[in-house]
Amino acid sequence: MMELAWNEDELRFRDEVRAFLDANLTDEIRAAGLLMTSVYADHERSLEWQRILHARGWAAPAWPTEYGGAGWSVTQRYIFSRERVAAGAPPVSPMGIQMCGPAIIGHGTPEQKAYFLPRMLSGEHFWCQGYSEPGAGSDLASLQMRAEDDGDHLICSGQKIWNTHADIANWGFFLVRTGKYDRPQKGITFLLIDMATPGVTVRPIISPSGEHIQNEIFLDEVRVPKSNVVGTIDDGWTVAKYLLEFERGGVAYAPELQVRLDAIEAAARQVPGDGTGTLREDAAFSRRVAEARIAISELEIYEFRAMSAEAEGKSPGASASIMKIRGTELQQLLTELGLIVAGRYGFAYQPQAGRPGGPVQFPHGDDVNGPDFAAIAPLRYLNERAGTIYAGSNEIQRNILAKLLGL
Amino acid sequence: MDFTFSDEQVQLRSSLQSYLAERNGFERRVKISRSEPGWSADLWRGLAEELGIIGAALPESVGGIGGGPVETMIIMEELGASLVLEPYFETAVVAAGLLQAGGREAELEAIVRGDARYAFAWAEPEGRYRYHHVGTRAVRDGSGWRLSGMKAVVGAAPWATHLLVSARTGGDIRDRDGISLFLVDPAACGVAMRGYPTIDGRRAADIRFDDVQVDATALVGTEGTSLSLIEKVGDVAIAALGAEALGVMRRLVQDTIDYTRQRRQFGQPISSFQALQHRMVDMFMKLELATSAVYLATLSLDADATERAKAASAAKVSVGQALRFIGQNAVQLHGGMGMTDELPVGHYFKRATVIEGELGSTDYHLARYAELSKAAA
Ligand SMILES: Cc1cc2nc3c(=O)[nH]c(=O)nc-3n(C[C@H](O)[C@H](O)[C@H](O)COP(=O)(O)OP(=O)(O)OC[C@H]3O[C@@H](n4cnc5c(N)ncnc54)[C@H](O)[C@@H]3O)c2cc1C
């Protein structure tokens, strides 16, 4: 039956989440959530928050309880993420709990589950993702990193690129090439690598915003025990695809978009507009806010529809791609509205006003000129350009949709 | 009607191009930008003395070459294509425009020689894009004046040897009358400058004037009636900045074409995907049409005030929309490579972002154009 409002159980769950957030978010952790300059939170604060969530059993919303997850339904996950953003809590790093965890849960050995999952939850292991290579971006299956069989070990050599937080990660999940077959997808192996192994070198990549978050990883004859293979050798693509599907399930963009647009409107009430009132009252700006609101609410209902289809066990089909495309486009749109609110103060480079997701490498001052939101707005604008590039670029998502339409 | 450049203009463009290719290469510029001063005194000297660029569009009577808006357009476009940091725009376009109207020959001569660098302090924290939002006050003090107030995000101010400051000698904060222009020494007692980098690798400052004493000669032009001059020079500035944007966009379009032709995925150059071909064609078209809008603004600078202002606002809208589309898609089509500090594309994108918001946003100029059109009808 179609029903827009939350039911009583869902409302009770929402109140429980609210009370928890209220009781446990410190000002420092909240600042790390509210003053993010990209989708990446300040490492230390985000880990601190993960530990608090872990103590409550909520660090992994989508994992089954037997592995230490919250075991929540898709709806509960949605409610939690909405309340989390509204309360200003930072996200937990996705590479471990959201990405590698499900791969191990779905395809790992009992030993791998017993060793890695608890350490992932506690934050003792901090993960990075080693998929992309200089020659294998959108065409991921063409990856070349060599992994040669040496009895109990695989010996890995080659280069990965764009690896988020590889500089602070102690573990990485990699796709490596163990064999050459007729199809490029075959011969790929999903491998867990201890980043402290001899032969692993990590070099920084600096973003246009001056932040060091991405890296290159070079492997030079790195010996990795075969017990770190997830799934079977040469069949890592299956694991990677499983991970991807899992990752996409229960993802929702609308909750965060709503909260961000609220913040933009609030900021627009604080600055003068081009007319006589505040910027929020300007005709042109009001129209932009209204358009964004409409776009977000239609996405929200779309996400509810996808959620309820998923709850009935239907495979996501087109919805994952549609949500990725529209969600990231709207994230970018909101950063554009943010720039409008910032006005001329949005030209200033003042990362010191925010809580960037990694060390800032360009020269900058200590004090902040103009309002804080204006200082953060251009960094968000620049960094958010990545949203339509990673996790399957929006062009690739459109190619997927075109195929689904039979084109 | 004639849209061809003269031989001299073609020559001006090509000599500036080769000079900048040699002296303002990508890596060198980045290094200069992140150095302590953030600009290069050598390059500035070179532009003034070796090329005579700084005075190219200024009258021969002050040592210039006597060019006009078209020369400014050519110069700005090439400075944009090379992402020049140094304050040609602030000094030789904006300040020189204001000083010319005020008949300040000595100051103009110093500019042409390369001895003076200017910043125009007009914007205030609460003023957004309005030139007449002036809360800074100048009160008479004997034969001179005392200035007090606050200016925000003044481009190139940390590099300036001279500040031009709009201040109120009469009226209320948003009145059109009562605005005067003053020449202020940034080192004068009572001037407190907080400098900072801008996202495009240049510098700006917030400046507080606390009872700053200047003498009678500091007043540029006549007392209380400077707004129309400031608005006129504002339109000159939009045409020039629009030309810089053309240079920036030309590079973004070309770099994207070059990159997609050599980047291979799925066993072929990504430029062979029709989705990307159409995107690049749209980028190219936006550049061509924005170029037309900049030409119109440049050639309308001597028209009556309404025509001039409409053409300037039209250019700012057209250029602003093109900058956004071209900048964002240049990054998108570079994939991850668009998100690094290593390639020029990100640097051009950042400059594009600042130009888009400078001298009035797209929304601001769309509203201004609509208002001007109403009045004319
Ligand atoms: C901020 C950021 C963080 C990242 N973090 C990680 C990480 O932690 N680990 C990791 O492994 N990777 C990571 N990546 C890499 C990311 O997955 C790749 O950037 C992405 O897969 C695109 O690959 P590429 O950069 O090589 O671009 P390319 O594949 O070269 O694409 C360039 C352009 O061509 C387009 N294109 C390509 N093929 C087609 C086609 N067939 N049809 C139409 N258009 C096409 C693309 O959409 C894009 O616009 C990250 C990237 C970014 C920007």
PDB file of N, CA and C in Angstrom, chain A residues 134-139 162 205-208 272-275 284 288 336 339-341 343-345 347-349 362-363 367-369 378 381-383 385-386 388-389 395, chain B residues 34 122-123 125-126 128-130 152-153 174 194 196-199 206 263 265-266 276 279 324 328 331-332 335-341 349-350 353-354 357-358 363-364:
ATOM      1  N   PRO A 134      46.537   3.942 -13.862  1.00  0.00           N
ATOM      2  CA  PRO A 134      46.665   5.008 -14.858  1.00  0.00           C
ATOM      3  C   PRO A 134      45.986   4.646 -16.184  1.00  0.00           C
ATOM      4  N   GLY A 135      46.058   3.379 -16.574  1.00  0.00           N
ATOM      5  CA  GLY A 135      45.444   2.990 -17.847  1.00  0.00           C
ATOM      6  C   GLY A 135      44.069   2.360 -17.696  1.00  0.00           C
ATOM      7  N   ALA A 136      43.583   2.252 -16.460  1.00  0.00           N
ATOM      8  CA  ALA A 136      42.298   1.583 -16.232  1.00  0.00           C
ATOM      9  C   ALA A 136      41.444   2.411 -15.292  1.00  0.00           C
ATOM     10  N   GLY A 137      40.639   3.307 -15.858  1.00  0.00           N
ATOM     11  CA  GLY A 137      39.734   4.141 -15.079  1.00  0.00           C
ATOM     12  C   GLY A 137      38.318   3.670 -15.302  1.00  0.00           C
ATOM     13  N   SER A 138      37.627   4.314 -16.269  1.00  0.00           N
ATOM     14  CA  SER A 138      36.276   3.861 -16.612  1.00  0.00           C
ATOM     15  C   SER A 138      36.301   2.417 -17.089  1.00  0.00           C
ATOM     16  N   ASP A 139      37.350   2.063 -17.792  1.00  0.00           N
ATOM     17  CA  ASP A 139      37.508   0.683 -18.277  1.00  0.00           C
ATOM     18  C   ASP A 139      38.307  -0.105 -17.250  1.00  0.00           C
ATOM     19  N   TRP A 162      44.735   7.339  -7.639  1.00  0.00           N
ATOM     20  CA  TRP A 162      43.536   8.003  -7.067  1.00  0.00           C
ATOM     21  C   TRP A 162      43.100   7.409  -5.749  1.00  0.00           C
ATOM     22  N   ILE A 205      48.730  12.724  -4.179  1.00  0.00           N
ATOM     23  CA  ILE A 205      48.166  13.504  -5.281  1.00  0.00           C
ATOM     24  C   ILE A 205      47.460  14.690  -4.619  1.00  0.00           C
ATOM     25  N   ILE A 206      47.747  15.889  -5.080  1.00  0.00           N
ATOM     26  CA  ILE A 206      47.138  17.077  -4.483  1.00  0.00           C
ATOM     27  C   ILE A 206      45.986  17.530  -5.375  1.00  0.00           C
ATOM     28  N   SER A 207      44.861  17.820  -4.748  1.00  0.00           N
ATOM     29  CA  SER A 207      43.678  18.241  -5.514  1.00  0.00           C
ATOM     30  C   SER A 207      43.761  19.738  -5.825  1.00  0.00           C
ATOM     31  N   PRO A 208      42.934  20.225  -6.746  1.00  0.00           N
ATOM     32  CA  PRO A 208      42.940  21.665  -7.037  1.00  0.00           C
ATOM     33  C   PRO A 208      42.609  22.526  -5.808  1.00  0.00           C
ATOM     34  N   PRO A 272      23.176  40.166   2.621  1.00  0.00           N
ATOM     35  CA  PRO A 272      22.345  41.050   1.814  1.00  0.00           C
ATOM     36  C   PRO A 272      22.251  40.525   0.387  1.00  0.00           C
ATOM     37  N   GLY A 273      21.126  40.793  -0.264  1.00  0.00           N
ATOM     38  CA  GLY A 273      20.962  40.350  -1.637  1.00  0.00           C
ATOM     39  C   GLY A 273      21.334  41.432  -2.622  1.00  0.00           C
ATOM     40  N   ASP A 274      20.996  41.189  -3.880  1.00  0.00           N
ATOM     41  CA  ASP A 274      21.262  42.201  -4.896  1.00  0.00           C
ATOM     42  C   ASP A 274      20.167  43.266  -4.898  1.00  0.00           C
ATOM     43  N   GLY A 275      19.008  42.948  -4.308  1.00  0.00           N
ATOM     44  CA  GLY A 275      17.940  43.943  -4.183  1.00  0.00           C
ATOM     45  C   GLY A 275      18.007  44.628  -2.825  1.00  0.00           C
ATOM     46  N   ALA A 284      15.781  36.025  -8.191  1.00  0.00           N
ATOM     47  CA  ALA A 284      16.557  35.026  -8.933  1.00  0.00           C
ATOM     48  C   ALA A 284      17.021  33.914  -8.001  1.00  0.00           C
ATOM     49  N   ARG A 288      16.071  29.774  -7.803  1.00  0.00           N
ATOM     50  CA  ARG A 288      17.079  28.695  -7.783  1.00  0.00           C
ATOM     51  C   ARG A 288      16.848  27.745  -6.616  1.00  0.00           C
ATOM     52  N   GLU A 336      27.034  25.079  -6.134  1.00  0.00           N
ATOM     53  CA  GLU A 336      26.936  26.303  -6.938  1.00  0.00           C
ATOM     54  C   GLU A 336      26.093  27.348  -6.203  1.00  0.00           C
ATOM     55  N   LEU A 339      28.200  28.933  -3.637  1.00  0.00           N
ATOM     56  CA  LEU A 339      29.085  29.985  -4.175  1.00  0.00           C
ATOM     57  C   LEU A 339      28.338  31.303  -4.344  1.00  0.00           C
ATOM     58  N   ILE A 340      27.078  31.215  -4.768  1.00  0.00           N
ATOM     59  CA  ILE A 340      26.291  32.443  -4.924  1.00  0.00           C
ATOM     60  C   ILE A 340      26.132  33.131  -3.562  1.00  0.00           C
ATOM     61  N   VAL A 341      25.841  32.330  -2.531  1.00  0.00           N
ATOM     62  CA  VAL A 341      25.684  32.916  -1.196  1.00  0.00           C
ATOM     63  C   VAL A 341      26.999  33.536  -0.736  1.00  0.00           C
ATOM     64  N   GLY A 343      29.246  34.923  -2.431  1.00  0.00           N
ATOM     65  CA  GLY A 343      29.547  36.178  -3.126  1.00  0.00           C
ATOM     66  C   GLY A 343      31.046  36.346  -3.314  1.00  0.00           C
ATOM     67  N   ARG A 344      31.541  37.566  -3.160  1.00  0.00           N
ATOM     68  CA  ARG A 344      32.954  37.818  -3.442  1.00  0.00           C
ATOM     69  C   ARG A 344      33.867  37.164  -2.413  1.00  0.00           C
ATOM     70  N   TYR A 345      33.377  36.909  -1.202  1.00  0.00           N
ATOM     71  CA  TYR A 345      34.228  36.202  -0.229  1.00  0.00           C
ATOM     72  C   TYR A 345      34.531  34.774  -0.686  1.00  0.00           C
ATOM     73  N   PHE A 347      35.888  34.028  -3.311  1.00  0.00           N
ATOM     74  CA  PHE A 347      37.153  33.996  -4.075  1.00  0.00           C
ATOM     75  C   PHE A 347      38.326  33.620  -3.167  1.00  0.00           C
ATOM     76  N   ALA A 348      38.164  33.929  -1.879  1.00  0.00           N
ATOM     77  CA  ALA A 348      39.289  33.783  -0.937  1.00  0.00           C
ATOM     78  C   ALA A 348      39.615  32.310  -0.705  1.00  0.00           C
ATOM     79  N   TYR A 349      40.896  32.010  -0.599  1.00  0.00           N
ATOM     80  CA  TYR A 349      41.323  30.641  -0.297  1.00  0.00           C
ATOM     81  C   TYR A 349      41.571  30.544   1.207  1.00  0.00           C
ATOM     82  N   PHE A 362      48.596  23.934   0.071  1.00  0.00           N
ATOM     83  CA  PHE A 362      48.877  25.265  -0.489  1.00  0.00           C
ATOM     84  C   PHE A 362      48.985  26.279   0.650  1.00  0.00           C
ATOM     85  N   PRO A 363      49.835  27.312   0.445  1.00  0.00           N
ATOM     86  CA  PRO A 363      49.952  28.348   1.482  1.00  0.00           C
ATOM     87  C   PRO A 363      48.602  29.014   1.750  1.00  0.00           C
ATOM     88  N   ASP A 367      43.798  33.345  10.165  1.00  0.00           N
ATOM     89  CA  ASP A 367      42.516  33.967  10.499  1.00  0.00           C
ATOM     90  C   ASP A 367      41.583  33.893   9.296  1.00  0.00           C
ATOM     91  N   VAL A 368      40.284  34.026   9.563  1.00  0.00           N
ATOM     92  CA  VAL A 368      39.292  33.902   8.497  1.00  0.00           C
ATOM     93  C   VAL A 368      38.646  35.259   8.237  1.00  0.00           C
ATOM     94  N   ASN A 369      38.647  35.666   6.978  1.00  0.00           N
ATOM     95  CA  ASN A 369      37.986  36.899   6.583  1.00  0.00           C
ATOM     96  C   ASN A 369      36.620  36.570   6.022  1.00  0.00           C
ATOM     97  N   PRO A 378      33.842  27.726  -1.810  1.00  0.00           N
ATOM     98  CA  PRO A 378      34.592  27.422  -3.034  1.00  0.00           C
ATOM     99  C   PRO A 378      35.305  26.075  -2.964  1.00  0.00           C
ATOM    100  N   TYR A 381      32.775  23.551  -3.817  1.00  0.00           N
ATOM    101  CA  TYR A 381      32.483  23.632  -5.251  1.00  0.00           C
ATOM    102  C   TYR A 381      33.551  22.883  -6.051  1.00  0.00           C
ATOM    103  N   LEU A 382      34.814  23.160  -5.747  1.00  0.00           N
ATOM    104  CA  LEU A 382      35.908  22.512  -6.488  1.00  0.00           C
ATOM    105  C   LEU A 382      35.904  21.003  -6.237  1.00  0.00           C
ATOM    106  N   ASN A 383      35.837  20.614  -4.969  1.00  0.00           N
ATOM    107  CA  ASN A 383      35.959  19.190  -4.637  1.00  0.00           C
ATOM    108  C   ASN A 383      34.787  18.361  -5.162  1.00  0.00           C
ATOM    109  N   ARG A 385      33.282  18.484  -7.831  1.00  0.00           N
ATOM    110  CA  ARG A 385      33.372  18.093  -9.247  1.00  0.00           C
ATOM    111  C   ARG A 385      33.701  16.605  -9.372  1.00  0.00           C
ATOM    112  N   ALA A 386      34.341  16.056  -8.352  1.00  0.00           N
ATOM    113  CA  ALA A 386      34.735  14.644  -8.416  1.00  0.00           C
ATOM    114  C   ALA A 386      33.528  13.714  -8.409  1.00  0.00           C
ATOM    115  N   THR A 388      30.853  13.466 -10.090  1.00  0.00           N
ATOM    116  CA  THR A 388      30.372  12.942 -11.372  1.00  0.00           C
ATOM    117  C   THR A 388      31.452  12.146 -12.101  1.00  0.00           C
ATOM    118  N   ILE A 389      32.640  12.046 -11.486  1.00  0.00           N
ATOM    119  CA  ILE A 389      33.741  11.309 -12.101  1.00  0.00           C
ATOM    120  C   ILE A 389      33.918   9.931 -11.454  1.00  0.00           C
ATOM    121  N   GLU A 395      28.854   9.665 -17.242  1.00  0.00           N
ATOM    122  CA  GLU A 395      28.765   9.211 -18.636  1.00  0.00           C
ATOM    123  C   GLU A 395      28.624   7.684 -18.673  1.00  0.00           C
TER     124      GLU A 395
ATOM    125  N   ARG B  34      52.894  30.577  -5.508  1.00  0.00           N
ATOM    126  CA  ARG B  34      52.990  30.056  -4.139  1.00  0.00           C
ATOM    127  C   ARG B  34      54.188  30.628  -3.397  1.00  0.00           C
ATOM    128  N   TRP B 122      36.727  49.074  -3.787  1.00  0.00           N
ATOM    129  CA  TRP B 122      35.344  49.559  -3.863  1.00  0.00           C
ATOM    130  C   TRP B 122      34.376  48.705  -3.053  1.00  0.00           C
ATOM    131  N   ALA B 123      34.621  47.380  -3.041  1.00  0.00           N
ATOM    132  CA  ALA B 123      33.630  46.475  -2.439  1.00  0.00           C
ATOM    133  C   ALA B 123      33.708  46.527  -0.920  1.00  0.00           C
ATOM    134  N   PRO B 125      32.056  44.640   2.817  1.00  0.00           N
ATOM    135  CA  PRO B 125      31.590  43.314   3.243  1.00  0.00           C
ATOM    136  C   PRO B 125      30.104  43.081   2.976  1.00  0.00           C
ATOM    137  N   GLU B 126      29.275  44.097   3.139  1.00  0.00           N
ATOM    138  CA  GLU B 126      27.835  43.911   2.985  1.00  0.00           C
ATOM    139  C   GLU B 126      27.311  44.364   1.626  1.00  0.00           C
ATOM    140  N   ARG B 128      27.925  43.330  -1.612  1.00  0.00           N
ATOM    141  CA  ARG B 128      27.868  42.454  -2.786  1.00  0.00           C
ATOM    142  C   ARG B 128      28.431  43.147  -4.018  1.00  0.00           C
ATOM    143  N   TYR B 129      27.636  43.328  -5.088  1.00  0.00           N
ATOM    144  CA  TYR B 129      28.236  43.803  -6.345  1.00  0.00           C
ATOM    145  C   TYR B 129      27.925  45.268  -6.636  1.00  0.00           C
ATOM    146  N   ARG B 130      27.387  45.971  -5.637  1.00  0.00           N
ATOM    147  CA  ARG B 130      26.946  47.352  -5.894  1.00  0.00           C
ATOM    148  C   ARG B 130      28.051  48.361  -5.647  1.00  0.00           C
ATOM    149  N   ALA B 152      36.397  45.031   1.279  1.00  0.00           N
ATOM    150  CA  ALA B 152      36.483  43.563   1.328  1.00  0.00           C
ATOM    151  C   ALA B 152      36.953  42.956   0.012  1.00  0.00           C
ATOM    152  N   VAL B 153      37.772  41.920   0.127  1.00  0.00           N
ATOM    153  CA  VAL B 153      38.234  41.121  -1.013  1.00  0.00           C
ATOM    154  C   VAL B 153      38.704  42.031  -2.156  1.00  0.00           C
ATOM    155  N   ARG B 174      23.602  53.769   0.706  1.00  0.00           N
ATOM    156  CA  ARG B 174      23.326  53.308  -0.662  1.00  0.00           C
ATOM    157  C   ARG B 174      22.911  54.426  -1.614  1.00  0.00           C
ATOM    158  N   ARG B 194      44.712  43.035   5.590  1.00  0.00           N
ATOM    159  CA  ARG B 194      44.841  41.585   5.829  1.00  0.00           C
ATOM    160  C   ARG B 194      44.804  40.880   4.499  1.00  0.00           C
ATOM    161  N   TYR B 196      45.402  37.753   1.722  1.00  0.00           N
ATOM    162  CA  TYR B 196      45.237  36.295   1.672  1.00  0.00           C
ATOM    163  C   TYR B 196      45.266  35.840   0.216  1.00  0.00           C
ATOM    164  N   PRO B 197      45.573  34.564   0.004  1.00  0.00           N
ATOM    165  CA  PRO B 197      45.510  34.053  -1.374  1.00  0.00           C
ATOM    166  C   PRO B 197      44.060  33.887  -1.813  1.00  0.00           C
ATOM    167  N   THR B 198      43.822  33.916  -3.102  1.00  0.00           N
ATOM    168  CA  THR B 198      42.503  33.590  -3.625  1.00  0.00           C
ATOM    169  C   THR B 198      42.584  32.217  -4.294  1.00  0.00           C
ATOM    170  N   ILE B 199      41.433  31.612  -4.564  1.00  0.00           N
ATOM    171  CA  ILE B 199      41.457  30.225  -5.042  1.00  0.00           C
ATOM    172  C   ILE B 199      42.151  30.089  -6.394  1.00  0.00           C
ATOM    173  N   ASP B 206      41.400  42.206   2.745  1.00  0.00           N
ATOM    174  CA  ASP B 206      40.414  43.034   3.420  1.00  0.00           C
ATOM    175  C   ASP B 206      41.192  44.215   3.998  1.00  0.00           C
ATOM    176  N   ARG B 263      43.873  10.182 -24.616  1.00  0.00           N
ATOM    177  CA  ARG B 263      43.478   9.268 -23.548  1.00  0.00           C
ATOM    178  C   ARG B 263      42.696   8.091 -24.123  1.00  0.00           C
ATOM    179  N   GLN B 265      40.555   4.505 -23.482  1.00  0.00           N
ATOM    180  CA  GLN B 265      39.829   3.578 -22.613  1.00  0.00           C
ATOM    181  C   GLN B 265      38.985   2.708 -23.532  1.00  0.00           C
ATOM    182  N   PHE B 266      38.710   1.490 -23.120  1.00  0.00           N
ATOM    183  CA  PHE B 266      37.937   0.556 -23.932  1.00  0.00           C
ATOM    184  C   PHE B 266      38.564   0.395 -25.326  1.00  0.00           C
ATOM    185  N   LEU B 276      30.946  12.408 -25.758  1.00  0.00           N
ATOM    186  CA  LEU B 276      31.989  13.377 -25.431  1.00  0.00           C
ATOM    187  C   LEU B 276      32.227  14.347 -26.591  1.00  0.00           C
ATOM    188  N   ARG B 279      29.682  17.011 -26.323  1.00  0.00           N
ATOM    189  CA  ARG B 279      29.988  17.889 -25.198  1.00  0.00           C
ATOM    190  C   ARG B 279      31.033  18.916 -25.620  1.00  0.00           C
ATOM    191  N   ARG B 324      31.190  28.597 -16.829  1.00  0.00           N
ATOM    192  CA  ARG B 324      30.736  27.493 -15.991  1.00  0.00           C
ATOM    193  C   ARG B 324      30.666  26.197 -16.803  1.00  0.00           C
ATOM    194  N   GLN B 328      33.499  23.362 -16.066  1.00  0.00           N
ATOM    195  CA  GLN B 328      33.064  22.110 -15.435  1.00  0.00           C
ATOM    196  C   GLN B 328      33.263  20.917 -16.362  1.00  0.00           C
ATOM    197  N   VAL B 331      36.933  19.777 -16.750  1.00  0.00           N
ATOM    198  CA  VAL B 331      37.334  18.918 -15.639  1.00  0.00           C
ATOM    199  C   VAL B 331      36.724  17.521 -15.816  1.00  0.00           C
ATOM    200  N   GLN B 332      35.443  17.475 -16.105  1.00  0.00           N
ATOM    201  CA  GLN B 332      34.736  16.192 -16.231  1.00  0.00           C
ATOM    202  C   GLN B 332      35.393  15.295 -17.283  1.00  0.00           C
ATOM    203  N   GLY B 335      38.429  13.382 -16.427  1.00  0.00           N
ATOM    204  CA  GLY B 335      38.319  12.334 -15.411  1.00  0.00           C
ATOM    205  C   GLY B 335      39.128  12.720 -14.183  1.00  0.00           C
ATOM    206  N   GLY B 336      39.720  11.716 -13.524  1.00  0.00           N
ATOM    207  CA  GLY B 336      40.531  11.996 -12.343  1.00  0.00           C
ATOM    208  C   GLY B 336      41.614  13.040 -12.587  1.00  0.00           C
ATOM    209  N   MET B 337      42.164  13.058 -13.785  1.00  0.00           N
ATOM    210  CA  MET B 337      43.235  14.021 -14.085  1.00  0.00           C
ATOM    211  C   MET B 337      42.758  15.468 -13.963  1.00  0.00           C
ATOM    212  N   GLY B 338      41.432  15.668 -14.060  1.00  0.00           N
ATOM    213  CA  GLY B 338      40.890  17.015 -13.872  1.00  0.00           C
ATOM    214  C   GLY B 338      40.880  17.431 -12.418  1.00  0.00           C
ATOM    215  N   MET B 339      41.057  16.474 -11.522  1.00  0.00           N
ATOM    216  CA  MET B 339      40.992  16.755 -10.089  1.00  0.00           C
ATOM    217  C   MET B 339      42.377  16.778  -9.447  1.00  0.00           C
ATOM    218  N   THR B 340      43.401  17.091 -10.222  1.00  0.00           N
ATOM    219  CA  THR B 340      44.734  17.216  -9.633  1.00  0.00           C
ATOM    220  C   THR B 340      45.281  18.607  -9.872  1.00  0.00           C
ATOM    221  N   ASP B 341      46.240  18.944  -9.030  1.00  0.00           N
ATOM    222  CA  ASP B 341      46.930  20.219  -9.135  1.00  0.00           C
ATOM    223  C   ASP B 341      47.995  20.172 -10.236  1.00  0.00           C
ATOM    224  N   PHE B 349      40.374  26.207 -14.529  1.00  0.00           N
ATOM    225  CA  PHE B 349      39.021  26.093 -13.976  1.00  0.00           C
ATOM    226  C   PHE B 349      38.849  27.033 -12.774  1.00  0.00           C
ATOM    227  N   LYS B 350      39.878  27.122 -11.942  1.00  0.00           N
ATOM    228  CA  LYS B 350      39.772  27.982 -10.761  1.00  0.00           C
ATOM    229  C   LYS B 350      39.714  29.454 -11.152  1.00  0.00           C
ATOM    230  N   THR B 353      36.320  30.187 -12.372  1.00  0.00           N
ATOM    231  CA  THR B 353      35.350  30.296 -11.286  1.00  0.00           C
ATOM    232  C   THR B 353      35.364  31.701 -10.670  1.00  0.00           C
ATOM    233  N   VAL B 354      36.551  32.252 -10.497  1.00  0.00           N
ATOM    234  CA  VAL B 354      36.636  33.602  -9.921  1.00  0.00           C
ATOM    235  C   VAL B 354      36.097  34.645 -10.902  1.00  0.00           C
ATOM    236  N   GLY B 357      32.370  35.035 -10.928  1.00  0.00           N
ATOM    237  CA  GLY B 357      31.739  35.748  -9.812  1.00  0.00           C
ATOM    238  C   GLY B 357      32.192  37.187  -9.660  1.00  0.00           C
ATOM    239  N   GLU B 358      33.218  37.590 -10.382  1.00  0.00           N
ATOM    240  CA  GLU B 358      33.772  38.938 -10.204  1.00  0.00           C
ATOM    241  C   GLU B 358      32.945  39.969 -10.968  1.00  0.00           C
ATOM    242  N   ASP B 363      23.404  36.104 -12.215  1.00  0.00           N
ATOM    243  CA  ASP B 363      22.072  36.565 -11.781  1.00  0.00           C
ATOM    244  C   ASP B 363      22.024  38.090 -11.690  1.00  0.00           C
ATOM    245  N   TYR B 364      23.071  38.677 -11.139  1.00  0.00           N
ATOM    246  CA  TYR B 364      23.105  40.127 -10.953  1.00  0.00           C
ATOM    247  C   TYR B 364      23.005  40.844 -12.301  1.00  0.00           C
TER     248      TYR B 364
END
